[in-house]
């Protein structure tokens, strides 16, 4: 004797998804409130970021390097001011780099970092850092 398969209930009816309207078109913000950044400035920023990817710089040293690359002083200064960088860490990296290739006294290393354009506070940070690592 066979039994009938249990009755299944029909799947609930689905309603169509609500119609969506096209996304509103956006217009550019008025230039009086959001000035556009000139291409030279954006390029200087990208160049500065590239330099920091492979070596340490002080703020003035990086500005000078960008000027050497033929960026205007204004573009170079804007780029350096708009970097997300820890200048103390840059001083420490620079000090470490110097000590990898040459022996320095503390005074000599201070003089070298000052020559590179680091501030006294950044130099103090760098000296403390390399001392803590046993490099000086």
mmCIF file of C-alpha atoms in Angstrom:
data_model
loop_
_atom_site.group_PDB
_atom_site.id
_atom_site.type_symbol
_atom_site.label_atom_id
_atom_site.label_comp_id
_atom_site.label_asym_id
_atom_site.label_seq_id
_atom_site.Cartn_x
_atom_site.Cartn_y
_atom_site.Cartn_z
ATOM 1 C CA UNK A 1 0.000 0.000 0.000
ATOM 2 C CA UNK A 2 1.451 3.369 -0.932
ATOM 3 C CA UNK A 3 0.835 6.514 0.928
ATOM 4 C CA UNK A 4 0.412 9.785 -0.783
ATOM 5 C CA UNK A 5 3.234 12.287 -0.499
ATOM 6 C CA UNK A 6 2.527 14.929 2.059
ATOM 7 C CA UNK A 7 0.924 17.988 0.637
ATOM 8 C CA UNK A 8 3.259 20.886 0.168
ATOM 9 C CA UNK A 9 2.145 24.366 0.481
ATOM 10 C CA UNK A 10 2.829 26.731 -2.319
ATOM 11 C CA UNK A 11 5.720 29.066 -1.865
ATOM 12 C CA UNK A 12 4.556 32.407 -0.588
ATOM 13 C CA UNK A 13 3.988 34.907 -3.298
ATOM 14 C CA UNK A 14 6.740 37.460 -3.549
ATOM 15 C CA UNK A 15 6.157 41.006 -4.344
ATOM 16 C CA UNK A 16 8.307 42.760 -6.837
ATOM 17 C CA UNK A 17 11.107 44.846 -5.409
ATOM 18 C CA UNK A 18 10.192 48.477 -5.243
ATOM 19 C CA UNK A 19 11.262 50.359 -8.282
ATOM 20 C CA UNK A 20 14.362 52.381 -7.731
ATOM 21 C CA UNK A 21 15.002 55.645 -9.317
ATOM 22 C CA UNK A 22 18.291 56.479 -10.902
ATOM 23 C CA UNK A 23 20.865 57.957 -8.560
ATOM 24 C CA UNK A 24 20.688 61.700 -8.581
ATOM 25 C CA UNK A 25 23.334 63.326 -10.640
ATOM 26 C CA UNK A 26 25.857 65.283 -8.666
ATOM 27 C CA UNK A 27 27.350 68.542 -9.585
ATOM 28 C CA UNK A 28 30.778 69.758 -8.642
ATOM 29 C CA UNK A 29 31.020 71.885 -5.555
ATOM 30 C CA UNK A 30 31.395 75.561 -6.286
ATOM 31 C CA UNK A 31 35.028 76.484 -6.648
ATOM 32 C CA UNK A 32 34.611 79.199 -4.053
ATOM 33 C CA UNK A 33 34.265 76.601 -1.289
ATOM 34 C CA UNK A 34 36.447 73.758 -2.604
ATOM 35 C CA UNK A 35 39.379 75.033 -4.621
ATOM 36 C CA UNK A 36 40.854 72.490 -6.956
ATOM 37 C CA UNK A 37 44.449 71.535 -6.385
ATOM 38 C CA UNK A 38 46.640 72.229 -9.409
ATOM 39 C CA UNK A 39 48.156 69.192 -11.103
ATOM 40 C CA UNK A 40 51.682 70.393 -10.311
ATOM 41 C CA UNK A 41 50.875 70.339 -6.593
ATOM 42 C CA UNK A 42 49.324 66.855 -6.758
ATOM 43 C CA UNK A 43 52.326 65.598 -8.725
ATOM 44 C CA UNK A 44 54.728 67.152 -6.228
ATOM 45 C CA UNK A 45 52.871 65.339 -3.445
ATOM 46 C CA UNK A 46 53.152 62.009 -5.270
ATOM 47 C CA UNK A 47 56.844 62.625 -5.897
ATOM 48 C CA UNK A 48 57.407 63.474 -2.227
ATOM 49 C CA UNK A 49 55.632 60.278 -1.153
ATOM 50 C CA UNK A 50 57.815 58.289 -3.551
ATOM 51 C CA UNK A 51 60.987 59.768 -2.100
ATOM 52 C CA UNK A 52 59.874 58.934 1.430
ATOM 53 C CA UNK A 53 59.242 55.347 0.347
ATOM 54 C CA UNK A 54 62.964 54.785 -0.071
ATOM 55 C CA UNK A 55 64.803 57.326 2.084
ATOM 56 C CA UNK A 56 64.328 59.710 5.001
ATOM 57 C CA UNK A 57 64.105 63.471 4.581
ATOM 58 C CA UNK A 58 63.661 66.522 6.744
ATOM 59 C CA UNK A 59 60.931 68.949 5.745
ATOM 60 C CA UNK A 60 63.338 71.509 4.278
ATOM 61 C CA UNK A 61 65.403 68.754 2.683
ATOM 62 C CA UNK A 62 62.366 67.327 0.927
ATOM 63 C CA UNK A 63 61.239 70.760 -0.247
ATOM 64 C CA UNK A 64 64.720 71.334 -1.640
ATOM 65 C CA UNK A 65 64.641 67.960 -3.398
ATOM 66 C CA UNK A 66 61.272 68.739 -4.994
ATOM 67 C CA UNK A 67 62.589 72.111 -6.149
ATOM 68 C CA UNK A 68 65.586 70.297 -7.643
ATOM 69 C CA UNK A 69 63.043 68.188 -9.527
ATOM 70 C CA UNK A 70 61.770 71.482 -11.013
ATOM 71 C CA UNK A 71 58.623 71.848 -8.946
ATOM 72 C CA UNK A 72 57.811 75.414 -7.969
ATOM 73 C CA UNK A 73 58.561 76.409 -4.382
ATOM 74 C CA UNK A 74 54.827 76.793 -3.782
ATOM 75 C CA UNK A 75 54.058 73.290 -5.080
ATOM 76 C CA UNK A 76 56.943 71.775 -3.099
ATOM 77 C CA UNK A 77 55.888 73.482 0.120
ATOM 78 C CA UNK A 78 52.244 72.522 -0.380
ATOM 79 C CA UNK A 79 53.193 68.902 -1.034
ATOM 80 C CA UNK A 80 55.375 68.636 2.073
ATOM 81 C CA UNK A 81 52.711 70.276 4.245
ATOM 82 C CA UNK A 82 50.124 67.784 2.977
ATOM 83 C CA UNK A 83 52.128 64.637 3.646
ATOM 84 C CA UNK A 84 51.091 62.244 6.369
ATOM 85 C CA UNK A 85 54.543 61.830 7.889
ATOM 86 C CA UNK A 86 56.150 61.727 11.324
ATOM 87 C CA UNK A 87 59.165 64.058 11.039
ATOM 88 C CA UNK A 88 60.657 62.705 14.287
ATOM 89 C CA UNK A 89 60.629 59.262 12.724
ATOM 90 C CA UNK A 90 62.219 60.655 9.575
ATOM 91 C CA UNK A 91 65.054 62.087 11.702
ATOM 92 C CA UNK A 92 65.493 58.726 13.435
ATOM 93 C CA UNK A 93 65.553 56.867 10.113
ATOM 94 C CA UNK A 94 68.075 59.325 8.746
ATOM 95 C CA UNK A 95 70.310 58.942 11.817
ATOM 96 C CA UNK A 96 70.103 55.169 11.554
ATOM 97 C CA UNK A 97 70.990 55.317 7.879
ATOM 98 C CA UNK A 98 74.063 57.456 8.572
ATOM 99 C CA UNK A 99 75.222 55.062 11.267
ATOM 100 C CA UNK A 100 74.861 52.072 8.923
ATOM 101 C CA UNK A 101 77.475 53.506 6.583
ATOM 102 C CA UNK A 102 79.772 55.529 8.803
ATOM 103 C CA UNK A 103 80.827 55.971 12.400
ATOM 104 C CA UNK A 104 79.691 59.193 14.069
ATOM 105 C CA UNK A 105 80.141 60.760 17.449
ATOM 106 C CA UNK A 106 76.937 62.059 18.972
ATOM 107 C CA UNK A 107 78.018 65.629 18.214
ATOM 108 C CA UNK A 108 78.922 64.730 14.648
ATOM 109 C CA UNK A 109 75.594 63.013 14.095
ATOM 110 C CA UNK A 110 73.766 66.000 15.569
ATOM 111 C CA UNK A 111 75.645 68.306 13.197
ATOM 112 C CA UNK A 112 74.823 66.084 10.220
ATOM 113 C CA UNK A 113 71.124 65.961 11.053
ATOM 114 C CA UNK A 114 71.081 69.722 11.580
ATOM 115 C CA UNK A 115 72.748 70.157 8.188
ATOM 116 C CA UNK A 116 69.982 67.985 6.698
ATOM 117 C CA UNK A 117 67.390 70.425 8.053
ATOM 118 C CA UNK A 118 65.983 68.595 11.049
ATOM 119 C CA UNK A 119 64.840 70.679 14.005
ATOM 120 C CA UNK A 120 66.569 70.424 17.408
ATOM 121 C CA UNK A 121 63.559 68.499 18.757
ATOM 122 C CA UNK A 122 63.661 66.049 15.854
ATOM 123 C CA UNK A 123 67.420 65.608 16.345
ATOM 124 C CA UNK A 124 66.929 64.906 20.067
ATOM 125 C CA UNK A 125 64.324 62.292 19.180
ATOM 126 C CA UNK A 126 66.657 60.684 16.632
ATOM 127 C CA UNK A 127 69.628 60.599 19.019
ATOM 128 C CA UNK A 128 67.483 59.003 21.739
ATOM 129 C CA UNK A 129 66.179 56.468 19.238
ATOM 130 C CA UNK A 130 69.582 55.344 17.936
ATOM 131 C CA UNK A 131 70.961 55.235 21.502
ATOM 132 C CA UNK A 132 68.038 53.037 22.571
ATOM 133 C CA UNK A 133 68.877 50.703 19.691
ATOM 134 C CA UNK A 134 72.529 50.595 20.764
ATOM 135 C CA UNK A 135 73.719 52.232 17.546
ATOM 136 C CA UNK A 136 75.383 55.246 19.178
#
